[in-house]
Tab-separated table of C-alpha atoms and ligand atoms in Angstrom:
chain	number	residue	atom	x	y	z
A	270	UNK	CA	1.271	-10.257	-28.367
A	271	UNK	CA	5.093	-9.766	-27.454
A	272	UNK	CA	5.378	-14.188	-26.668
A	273	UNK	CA	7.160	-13.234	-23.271
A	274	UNK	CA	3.557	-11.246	-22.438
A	275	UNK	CA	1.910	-14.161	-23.724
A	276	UNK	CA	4.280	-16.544	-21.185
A	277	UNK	CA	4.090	-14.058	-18.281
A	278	UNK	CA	-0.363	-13.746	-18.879
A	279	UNK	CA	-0.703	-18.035	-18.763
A	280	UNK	CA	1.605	-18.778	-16.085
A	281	UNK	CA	2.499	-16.975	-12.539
A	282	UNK	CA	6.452	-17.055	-11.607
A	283	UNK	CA	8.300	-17.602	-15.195
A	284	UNK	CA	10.158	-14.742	-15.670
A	285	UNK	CA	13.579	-14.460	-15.434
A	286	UNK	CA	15.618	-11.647	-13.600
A	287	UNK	CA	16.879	-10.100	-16.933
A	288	UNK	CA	12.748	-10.844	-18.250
A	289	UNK	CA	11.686	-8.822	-15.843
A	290	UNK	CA	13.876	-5.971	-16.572
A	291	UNK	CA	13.083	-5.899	-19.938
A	292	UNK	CA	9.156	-5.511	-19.225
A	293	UNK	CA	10.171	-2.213	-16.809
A	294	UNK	CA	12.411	-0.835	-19.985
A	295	UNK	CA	9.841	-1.030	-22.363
A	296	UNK	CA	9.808	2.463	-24.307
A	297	UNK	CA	6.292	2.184	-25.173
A	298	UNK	CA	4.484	-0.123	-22.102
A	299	UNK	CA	0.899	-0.121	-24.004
A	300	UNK	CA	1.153	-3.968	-24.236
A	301	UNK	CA	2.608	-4.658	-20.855
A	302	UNK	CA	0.007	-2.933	-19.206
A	303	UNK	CA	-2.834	-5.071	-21.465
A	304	UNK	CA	-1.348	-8.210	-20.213
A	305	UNK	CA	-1.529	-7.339	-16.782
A	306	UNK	CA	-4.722	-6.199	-16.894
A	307	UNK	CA	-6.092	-9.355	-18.591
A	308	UNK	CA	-4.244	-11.199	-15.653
A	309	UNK	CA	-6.176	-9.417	-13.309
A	310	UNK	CA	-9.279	-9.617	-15.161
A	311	UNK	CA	-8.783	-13.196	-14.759
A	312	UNK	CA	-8.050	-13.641	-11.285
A	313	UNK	CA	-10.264	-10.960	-10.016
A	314	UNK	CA	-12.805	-9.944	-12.529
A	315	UNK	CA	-13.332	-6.057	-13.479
A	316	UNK	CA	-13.576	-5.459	-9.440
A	317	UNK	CA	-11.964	-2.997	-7.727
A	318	UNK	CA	-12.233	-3.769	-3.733
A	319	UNK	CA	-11.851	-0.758	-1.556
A	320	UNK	CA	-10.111	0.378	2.138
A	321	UNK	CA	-10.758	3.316	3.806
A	322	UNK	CA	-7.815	4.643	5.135
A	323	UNK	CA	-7.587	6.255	8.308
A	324	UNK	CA	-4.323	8.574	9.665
A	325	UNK	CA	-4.312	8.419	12.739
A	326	UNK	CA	-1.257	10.502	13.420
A	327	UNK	CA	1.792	11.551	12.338
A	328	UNK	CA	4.215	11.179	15.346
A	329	UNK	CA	6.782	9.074	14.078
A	330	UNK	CA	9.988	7.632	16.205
A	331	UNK	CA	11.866	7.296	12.621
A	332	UNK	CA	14.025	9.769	10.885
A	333	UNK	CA	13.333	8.527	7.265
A	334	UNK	CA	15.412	10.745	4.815
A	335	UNK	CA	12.673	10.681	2.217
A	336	UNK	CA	9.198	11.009	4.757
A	337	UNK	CA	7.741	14.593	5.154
A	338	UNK	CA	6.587	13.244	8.773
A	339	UNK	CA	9.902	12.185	9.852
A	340	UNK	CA	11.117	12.904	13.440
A	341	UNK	CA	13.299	15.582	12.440
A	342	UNK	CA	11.092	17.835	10.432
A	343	UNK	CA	9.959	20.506	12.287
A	344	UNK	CA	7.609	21.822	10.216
A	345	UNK	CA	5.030	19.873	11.075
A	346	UNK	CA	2.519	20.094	13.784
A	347	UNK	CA	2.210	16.527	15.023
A	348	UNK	CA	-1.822	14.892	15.826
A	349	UNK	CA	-3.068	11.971	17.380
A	350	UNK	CA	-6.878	11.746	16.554
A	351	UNK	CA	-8.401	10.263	19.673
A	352	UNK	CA	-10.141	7.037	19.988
A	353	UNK	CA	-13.233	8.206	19.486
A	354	UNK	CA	-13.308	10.436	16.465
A	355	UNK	CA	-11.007	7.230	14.780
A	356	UNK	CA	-13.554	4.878	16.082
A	357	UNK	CA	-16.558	7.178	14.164
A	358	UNK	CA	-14.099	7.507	11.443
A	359	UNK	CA	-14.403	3.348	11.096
A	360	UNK	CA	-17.663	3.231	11.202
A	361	UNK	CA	-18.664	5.702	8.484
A	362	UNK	CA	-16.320	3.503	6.805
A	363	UNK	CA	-18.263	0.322	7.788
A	364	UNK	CA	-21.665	2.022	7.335
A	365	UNK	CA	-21.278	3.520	3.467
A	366	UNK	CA	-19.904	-0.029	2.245
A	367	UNK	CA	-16.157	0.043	1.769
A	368	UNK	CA	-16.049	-3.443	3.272
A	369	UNK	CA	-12.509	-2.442	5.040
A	370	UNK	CA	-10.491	-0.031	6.518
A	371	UNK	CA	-6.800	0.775	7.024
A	372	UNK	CA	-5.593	2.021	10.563
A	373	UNK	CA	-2.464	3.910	9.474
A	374	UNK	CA	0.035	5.789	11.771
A	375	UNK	CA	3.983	7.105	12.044
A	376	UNK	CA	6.020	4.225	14.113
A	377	UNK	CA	5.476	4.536	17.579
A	378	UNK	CA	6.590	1.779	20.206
A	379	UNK	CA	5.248	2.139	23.290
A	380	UNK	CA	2.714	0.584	25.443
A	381	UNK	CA	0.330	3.682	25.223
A	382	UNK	CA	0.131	3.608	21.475
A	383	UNK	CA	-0.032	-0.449	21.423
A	384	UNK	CA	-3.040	0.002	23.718
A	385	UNK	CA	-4.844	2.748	21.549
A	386	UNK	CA	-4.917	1.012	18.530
A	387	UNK	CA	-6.330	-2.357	20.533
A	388	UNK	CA	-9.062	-0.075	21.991
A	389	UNK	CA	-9.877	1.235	18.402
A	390	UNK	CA	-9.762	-2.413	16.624
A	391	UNK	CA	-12.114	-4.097	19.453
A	392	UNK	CA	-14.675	-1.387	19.356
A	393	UNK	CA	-14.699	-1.455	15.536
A	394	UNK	CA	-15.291	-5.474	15.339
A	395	UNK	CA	-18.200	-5.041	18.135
A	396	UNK	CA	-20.103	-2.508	15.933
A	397	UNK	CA	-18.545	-4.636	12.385
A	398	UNK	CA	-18.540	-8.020	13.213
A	399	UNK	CA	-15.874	-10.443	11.164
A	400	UNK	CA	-17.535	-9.385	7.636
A	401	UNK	CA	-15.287	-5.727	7.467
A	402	UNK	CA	-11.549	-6.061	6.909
A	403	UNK	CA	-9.261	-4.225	8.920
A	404	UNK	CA	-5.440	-3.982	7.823
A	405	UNK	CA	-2.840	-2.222	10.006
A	406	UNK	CA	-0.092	-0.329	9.035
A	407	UNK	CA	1.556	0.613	11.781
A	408	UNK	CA	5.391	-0.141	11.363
A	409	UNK	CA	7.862	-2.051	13.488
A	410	UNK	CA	6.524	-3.844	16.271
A	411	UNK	CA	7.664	-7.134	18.717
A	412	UNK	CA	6.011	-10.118	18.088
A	413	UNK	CA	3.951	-9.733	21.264
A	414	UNK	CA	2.377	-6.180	20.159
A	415	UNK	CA	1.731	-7.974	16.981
A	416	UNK	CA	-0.305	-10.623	18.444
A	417	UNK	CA	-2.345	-8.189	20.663
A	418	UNK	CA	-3.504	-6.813	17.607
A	419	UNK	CA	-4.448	-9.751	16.056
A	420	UNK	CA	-6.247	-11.252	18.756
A	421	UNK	CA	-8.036	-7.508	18.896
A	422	UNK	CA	-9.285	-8.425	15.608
A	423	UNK	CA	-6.911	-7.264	12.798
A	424	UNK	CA	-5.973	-9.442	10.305
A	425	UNK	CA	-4.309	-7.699	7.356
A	426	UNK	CA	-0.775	-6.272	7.765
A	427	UNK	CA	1.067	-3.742	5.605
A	428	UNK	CA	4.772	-2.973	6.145
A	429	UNK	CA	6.808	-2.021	3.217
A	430	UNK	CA	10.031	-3.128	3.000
A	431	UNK	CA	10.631	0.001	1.093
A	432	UNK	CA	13.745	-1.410	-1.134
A	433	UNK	CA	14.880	-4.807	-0.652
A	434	UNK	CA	18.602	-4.073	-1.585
A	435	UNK	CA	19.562	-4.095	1.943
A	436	UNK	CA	22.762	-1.473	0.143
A	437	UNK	CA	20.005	1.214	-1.278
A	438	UNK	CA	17.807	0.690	2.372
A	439	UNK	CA	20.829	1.760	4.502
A	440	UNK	CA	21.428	4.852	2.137
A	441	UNK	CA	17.756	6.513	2.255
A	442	UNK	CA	17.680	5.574	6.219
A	443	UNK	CA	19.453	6.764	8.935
A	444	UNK	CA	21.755	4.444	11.737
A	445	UNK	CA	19.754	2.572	13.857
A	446	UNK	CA	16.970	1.394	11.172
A	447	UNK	CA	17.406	-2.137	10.368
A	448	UNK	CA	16.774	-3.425	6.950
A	449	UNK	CA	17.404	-6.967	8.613
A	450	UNK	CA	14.394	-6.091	10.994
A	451	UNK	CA	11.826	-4.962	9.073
A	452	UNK	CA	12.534	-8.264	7.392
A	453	UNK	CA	11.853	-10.109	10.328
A	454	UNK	CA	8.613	-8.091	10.942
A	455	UNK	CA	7.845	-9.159	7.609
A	456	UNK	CA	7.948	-13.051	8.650
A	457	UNK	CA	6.673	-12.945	12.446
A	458	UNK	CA	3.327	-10.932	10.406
A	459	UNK	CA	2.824	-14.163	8.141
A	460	UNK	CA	4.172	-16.789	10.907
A	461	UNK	CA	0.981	-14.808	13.000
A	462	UNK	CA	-1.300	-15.631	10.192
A	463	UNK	CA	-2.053	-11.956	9.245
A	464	UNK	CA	-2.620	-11.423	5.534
A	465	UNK	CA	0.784	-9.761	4.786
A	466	UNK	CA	1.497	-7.273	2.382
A	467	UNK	CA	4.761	-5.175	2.016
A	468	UNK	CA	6.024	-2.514	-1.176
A	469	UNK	CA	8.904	-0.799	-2.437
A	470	UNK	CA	8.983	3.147	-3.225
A	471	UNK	CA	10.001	3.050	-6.738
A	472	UNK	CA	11.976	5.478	-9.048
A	473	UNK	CA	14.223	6.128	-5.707
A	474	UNK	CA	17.637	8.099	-6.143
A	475	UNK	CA	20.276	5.267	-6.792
A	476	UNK	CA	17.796	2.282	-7.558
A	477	UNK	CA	18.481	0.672	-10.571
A	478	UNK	CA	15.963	-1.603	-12.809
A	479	UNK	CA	17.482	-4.422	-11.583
A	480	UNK	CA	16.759	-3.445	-7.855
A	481	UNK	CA	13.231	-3.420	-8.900
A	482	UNK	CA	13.139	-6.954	-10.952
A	483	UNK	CA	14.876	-7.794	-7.409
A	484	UNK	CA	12.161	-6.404	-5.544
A	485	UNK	CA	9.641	-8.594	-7.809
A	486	UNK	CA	11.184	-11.522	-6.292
A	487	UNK	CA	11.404	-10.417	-2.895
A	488	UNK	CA	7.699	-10.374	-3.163
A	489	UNK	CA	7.669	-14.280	-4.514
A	490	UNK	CA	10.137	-15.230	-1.668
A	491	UNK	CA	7.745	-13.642	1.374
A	492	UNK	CA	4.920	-15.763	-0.659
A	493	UNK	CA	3.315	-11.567	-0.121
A	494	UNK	CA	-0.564	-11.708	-0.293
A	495	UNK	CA	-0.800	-7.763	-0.467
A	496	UNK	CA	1.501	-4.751	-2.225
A	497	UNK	CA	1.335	-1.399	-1.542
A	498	UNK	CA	3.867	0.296	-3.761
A	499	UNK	CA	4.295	3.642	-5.665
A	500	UNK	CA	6.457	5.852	-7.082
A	501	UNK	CA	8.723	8.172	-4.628
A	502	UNK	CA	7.915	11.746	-5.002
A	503	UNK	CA	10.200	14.525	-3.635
A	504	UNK	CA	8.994	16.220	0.086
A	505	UNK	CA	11.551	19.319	0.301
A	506	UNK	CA	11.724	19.054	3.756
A	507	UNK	CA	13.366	15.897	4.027
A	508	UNK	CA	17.141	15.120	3.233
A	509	UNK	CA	16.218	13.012	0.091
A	510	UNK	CA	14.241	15.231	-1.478
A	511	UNK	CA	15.691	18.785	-1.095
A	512	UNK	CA	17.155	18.654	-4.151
A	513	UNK	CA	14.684	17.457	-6.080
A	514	UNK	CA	12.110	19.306	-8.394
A	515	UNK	CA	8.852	17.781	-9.371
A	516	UNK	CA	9.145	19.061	-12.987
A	517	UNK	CA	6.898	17.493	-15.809
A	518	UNK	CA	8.768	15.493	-16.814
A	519	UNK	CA	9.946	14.061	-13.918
A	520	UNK	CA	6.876	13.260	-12.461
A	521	UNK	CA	5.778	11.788	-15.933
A	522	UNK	CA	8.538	9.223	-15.508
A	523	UNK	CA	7.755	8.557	-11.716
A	524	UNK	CA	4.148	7.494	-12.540
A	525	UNK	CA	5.478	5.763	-16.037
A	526	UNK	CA	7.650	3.532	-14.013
A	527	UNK	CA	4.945	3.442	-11.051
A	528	UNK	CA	2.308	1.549	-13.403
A	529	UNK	CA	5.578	-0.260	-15.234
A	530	UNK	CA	6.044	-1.917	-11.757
A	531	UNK	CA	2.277	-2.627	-11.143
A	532	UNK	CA	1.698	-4.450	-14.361
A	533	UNK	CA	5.460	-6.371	-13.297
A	534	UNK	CA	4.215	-7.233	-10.462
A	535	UNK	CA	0.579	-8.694	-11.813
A	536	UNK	CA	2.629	-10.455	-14.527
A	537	UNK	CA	4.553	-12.047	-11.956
A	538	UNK	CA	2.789	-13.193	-8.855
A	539	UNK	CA	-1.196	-13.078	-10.592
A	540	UNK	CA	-3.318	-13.351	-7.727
A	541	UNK	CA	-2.416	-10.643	-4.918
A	542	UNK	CA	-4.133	-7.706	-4.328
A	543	UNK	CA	-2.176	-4.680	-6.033
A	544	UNK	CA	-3.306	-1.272	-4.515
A	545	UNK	CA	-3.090	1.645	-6.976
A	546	UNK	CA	-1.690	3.962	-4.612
A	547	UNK	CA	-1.858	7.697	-3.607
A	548	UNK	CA	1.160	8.762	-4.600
A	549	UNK	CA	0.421	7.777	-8.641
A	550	UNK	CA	-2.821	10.427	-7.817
A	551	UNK	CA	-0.454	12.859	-6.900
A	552	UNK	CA	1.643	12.593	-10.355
A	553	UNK	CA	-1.064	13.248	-12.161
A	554	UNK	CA	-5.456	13.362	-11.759
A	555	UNK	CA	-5.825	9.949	-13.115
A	556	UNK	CA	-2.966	7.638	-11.874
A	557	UNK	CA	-4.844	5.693	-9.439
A	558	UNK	CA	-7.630	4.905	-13.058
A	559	UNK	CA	-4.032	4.093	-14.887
A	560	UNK	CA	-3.239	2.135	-12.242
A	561	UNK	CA	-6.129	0.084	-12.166
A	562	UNK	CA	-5.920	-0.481	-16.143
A	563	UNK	CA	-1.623	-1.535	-15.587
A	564	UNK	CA	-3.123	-4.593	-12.981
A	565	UNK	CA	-4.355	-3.241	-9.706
A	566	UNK	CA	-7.163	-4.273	-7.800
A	567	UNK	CA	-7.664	-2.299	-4.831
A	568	UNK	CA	-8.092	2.071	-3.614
A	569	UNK	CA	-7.614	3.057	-0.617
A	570	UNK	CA	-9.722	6.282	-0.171
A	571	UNK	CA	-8.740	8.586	2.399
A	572	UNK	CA	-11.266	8.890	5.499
A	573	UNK	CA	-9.727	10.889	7.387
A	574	UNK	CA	-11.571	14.296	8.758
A	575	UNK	CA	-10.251	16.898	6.381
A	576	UNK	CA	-8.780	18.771	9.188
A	577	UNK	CA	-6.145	16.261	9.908
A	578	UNK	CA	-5.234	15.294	5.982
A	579	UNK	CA	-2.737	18.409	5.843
A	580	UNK	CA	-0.758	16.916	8.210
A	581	UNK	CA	-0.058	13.878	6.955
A	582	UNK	CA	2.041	14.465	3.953
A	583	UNK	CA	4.467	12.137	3.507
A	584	UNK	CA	5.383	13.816	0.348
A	585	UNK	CA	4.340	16.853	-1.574
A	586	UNK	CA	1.187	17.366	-3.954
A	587	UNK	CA	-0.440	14.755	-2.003
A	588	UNK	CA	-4.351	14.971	-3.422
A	589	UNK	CA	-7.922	15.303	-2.074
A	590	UNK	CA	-6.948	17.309	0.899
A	591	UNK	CA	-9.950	19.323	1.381
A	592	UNK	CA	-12.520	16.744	-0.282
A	593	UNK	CA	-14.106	15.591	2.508
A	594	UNK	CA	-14.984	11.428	3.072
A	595	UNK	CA	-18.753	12.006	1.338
A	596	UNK	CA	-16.916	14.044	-1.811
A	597	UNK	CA	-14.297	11.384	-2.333
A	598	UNK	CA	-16.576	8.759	-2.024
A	599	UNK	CA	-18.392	9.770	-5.402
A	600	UNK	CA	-15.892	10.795	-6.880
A	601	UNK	CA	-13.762	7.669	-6.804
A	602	UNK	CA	-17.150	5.505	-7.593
A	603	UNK	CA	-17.198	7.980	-10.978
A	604	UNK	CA	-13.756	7.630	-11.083
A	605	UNK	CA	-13.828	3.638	-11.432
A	606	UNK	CA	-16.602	3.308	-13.807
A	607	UNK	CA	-15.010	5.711	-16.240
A	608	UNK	CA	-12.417	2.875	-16.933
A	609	UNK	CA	-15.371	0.119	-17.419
A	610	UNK	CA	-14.591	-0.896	-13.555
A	611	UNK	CA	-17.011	-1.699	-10.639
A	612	UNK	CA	-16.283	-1.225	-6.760
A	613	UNK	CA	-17.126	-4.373	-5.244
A	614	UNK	CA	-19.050	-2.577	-1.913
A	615	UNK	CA	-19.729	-4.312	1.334
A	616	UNK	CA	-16.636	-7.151	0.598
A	617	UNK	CA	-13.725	-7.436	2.952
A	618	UNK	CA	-11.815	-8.193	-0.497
A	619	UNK	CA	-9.480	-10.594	0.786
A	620	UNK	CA	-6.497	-11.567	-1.773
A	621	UNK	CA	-7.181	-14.988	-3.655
A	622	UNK	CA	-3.926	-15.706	-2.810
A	623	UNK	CA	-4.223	-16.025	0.739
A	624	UNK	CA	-7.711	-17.865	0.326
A	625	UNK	CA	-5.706	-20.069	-1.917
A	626	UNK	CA	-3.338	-20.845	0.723
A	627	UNK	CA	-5.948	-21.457	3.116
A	628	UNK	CA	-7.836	-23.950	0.996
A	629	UNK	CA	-4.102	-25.149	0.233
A	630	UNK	CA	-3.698	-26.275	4.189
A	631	UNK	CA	-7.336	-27.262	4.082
A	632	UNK	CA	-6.577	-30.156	2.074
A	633	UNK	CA	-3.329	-31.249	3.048
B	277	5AD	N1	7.332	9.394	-1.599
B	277	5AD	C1	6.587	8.293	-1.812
B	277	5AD	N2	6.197	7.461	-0.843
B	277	5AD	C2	6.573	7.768	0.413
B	277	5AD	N3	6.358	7.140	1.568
B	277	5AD	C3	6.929	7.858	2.548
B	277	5AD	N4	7.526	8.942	2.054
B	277	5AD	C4	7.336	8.912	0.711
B	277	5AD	C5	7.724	9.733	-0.355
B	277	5AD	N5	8.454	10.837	-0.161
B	277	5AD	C6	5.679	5.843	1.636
B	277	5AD	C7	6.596	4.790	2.260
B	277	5AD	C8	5.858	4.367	3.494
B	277	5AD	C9	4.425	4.689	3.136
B	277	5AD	C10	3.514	4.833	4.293
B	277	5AD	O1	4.539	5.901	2.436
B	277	5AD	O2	6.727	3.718	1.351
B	277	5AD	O3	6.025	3.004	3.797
B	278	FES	FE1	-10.814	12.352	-3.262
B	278	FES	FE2	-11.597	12.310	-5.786
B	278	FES	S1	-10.929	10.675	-4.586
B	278	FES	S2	-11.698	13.962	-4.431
């Protein structure tokens, strides 16, 4: 094996900046992705853990220049499912074994919304107890609306930082969103306690290698315990990607580089939990399997009631919209055991590197 695989498989942390780059422009990334999965082999056995993921609606208060539900776009006929359905939503969730779910939503601040999602996280730990994970992804909030939350009964966090050249953030964002803020998100989430994850978007117009080998370290400095990341696919209602056409080949380098930055990731931090994403599905059938081979760990099946998944396309192509929750749920359990995986049912699958970090403060 290449000896900086063999340095990067044995020891978490070691590689350089310009290391780091190298893995991500590796013409032919066979290897890279065999260390990464024997990393997470290692540190998490052939399991995949699974979250249900619930969208909950697509208002959004942002303007995003890459987001198909962005405030701007017209197109699209905004939903809020109410508590009730999202609440049976859970629970199906709960009941066929996914062992956790993700309530995800556009950003909205406001004291109705903060209240909603409260509603929908107490009544799913009365009928779930503390054994099912539930992770919120649910943008920019105060600290205060944060802590509601948690004392509801989340405990997992996802906020994606998106890019963390604060340069590239400004350019794909409008005035008015704050790189520096979703930063600070970032830390109140982990001050909190929540299991904390965050992600970049990666093959972005403008972002260089080294923006991603940066990102890598980003990760390392936030001492992350979750990443959500994939590549950025074109929506052609959105500033960003209007000019853009998903040719071939262009999506064949978006997933390339999508599983590049998975196994990078794995290589460098070992024991998070890596989601293989969505968006690799969309690139092609069997992304989120490639994924899973490059060094992820987790799926996050969609739950949502098919009527509502059309709506909620943050970019185009997006997969299994008319598959309802049953359909998906064999398929992805077919899906995992064709690459010589097993879904670890009925566990909450939190990452060993926040237990570590608990036993870590246990001790001292
Ligand atoms: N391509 C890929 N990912 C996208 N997201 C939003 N729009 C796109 C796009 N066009 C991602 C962002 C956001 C997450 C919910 O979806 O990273 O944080
Ligand atoms: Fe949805 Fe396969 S995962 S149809």
């Amino acid at each position: 094996m290449n000896p900086l695989l063999q340095k990067a498989v044995e020891q978490p942390y070691c590689l350089s900046r310009d290391e780091r780059i190298a893995l991500l422009s590796l013409d032919d990334p066979s290897e890279l992705f065999a260390a990464a999965y024997e990393v997470k082999r290692r540190r998490t056995g052939r399991s995949v853990k699974l979250r249900g993921l619930i969208e909950l609606g697509n208002s959004c208060a942002k303007d995003c220049f890459y987001c198909g539900i962005r405030r701007s776009n017209r197109q699209v006929r905004r939903y809020r499912i109410a508590e009730a359905d999202a609440v049976r939503m859970a629970r199906w969730t709960f009941e066929r074994g996914y062992g956790s779910v993700v309530l995800q939503s556009g950003e909205l601040e406001s004291e109705g919304n903060t209240g909603y999602i409260e509603r929908i996280i107490r009544s799913i730990r009365d009928f779930a107890g503390d054994s099912f994970g539930v992770t919120l992804c649910l943008g920019e909030q105060t600290e205060a609306v944060y802590r509601r939350w948690l004392d509801a009964g989340a405990h997992r966090y996802l906020l994606r930082i998106e890019t963390s050249n604060p340069q590239l953030y400004a350019a794909i964002h409008p005035a008015g969103h704050s790189f520096e803020r979703r930063v600070e998100c970032l830390w109140t989430l982990k001050c909190l306690g929540y299991q904390t994850g965050t992600g970049v978007m990666n093959g972005l117009p403008g972002q260089t290698l080294g923006d991603l080998a940066d990102d890598l370290e980003f990760f390392r400095t936030l001492d992350i315990d979750m990443i959500g990341m994939g590549p950025y696919l074109p929506h052609p209602d959105t500033p960003l990607g209007k000019g853009i056409e998903l040719t071939p080949e262009y999506a064949a380098r978006q997933l390339q580089l999508g599983l590049k930055m998975i196994a990078a990731a794995r290589l460098y931090l070992h024991d998070v939990n890596i989601a293989a994403t969505t968006a690799l599905q969309a690139l092609d059938d069997r992304g989120r399997e490639q994924g899973l081979l490059a060094g992820a760990n987790v799926l996050m099946p969609n739950v949502t009631d098919v009527e509502y998944r059309r709506d909620y396309q943050l970019y185009e192509n997006k997969p299994c919209l008319d598959e309802n929750s049953e359909k998906c749920r064999n398929c992805l359990n077919w899906r995992v055991l064709s690459v010589g995986e097993q879904i670890d049912w009925n566990n909450r699958g939190d990452p060993p590197h926040f237990r570590r970090k608990g036993i870590y403060e246990a001790q001292f």
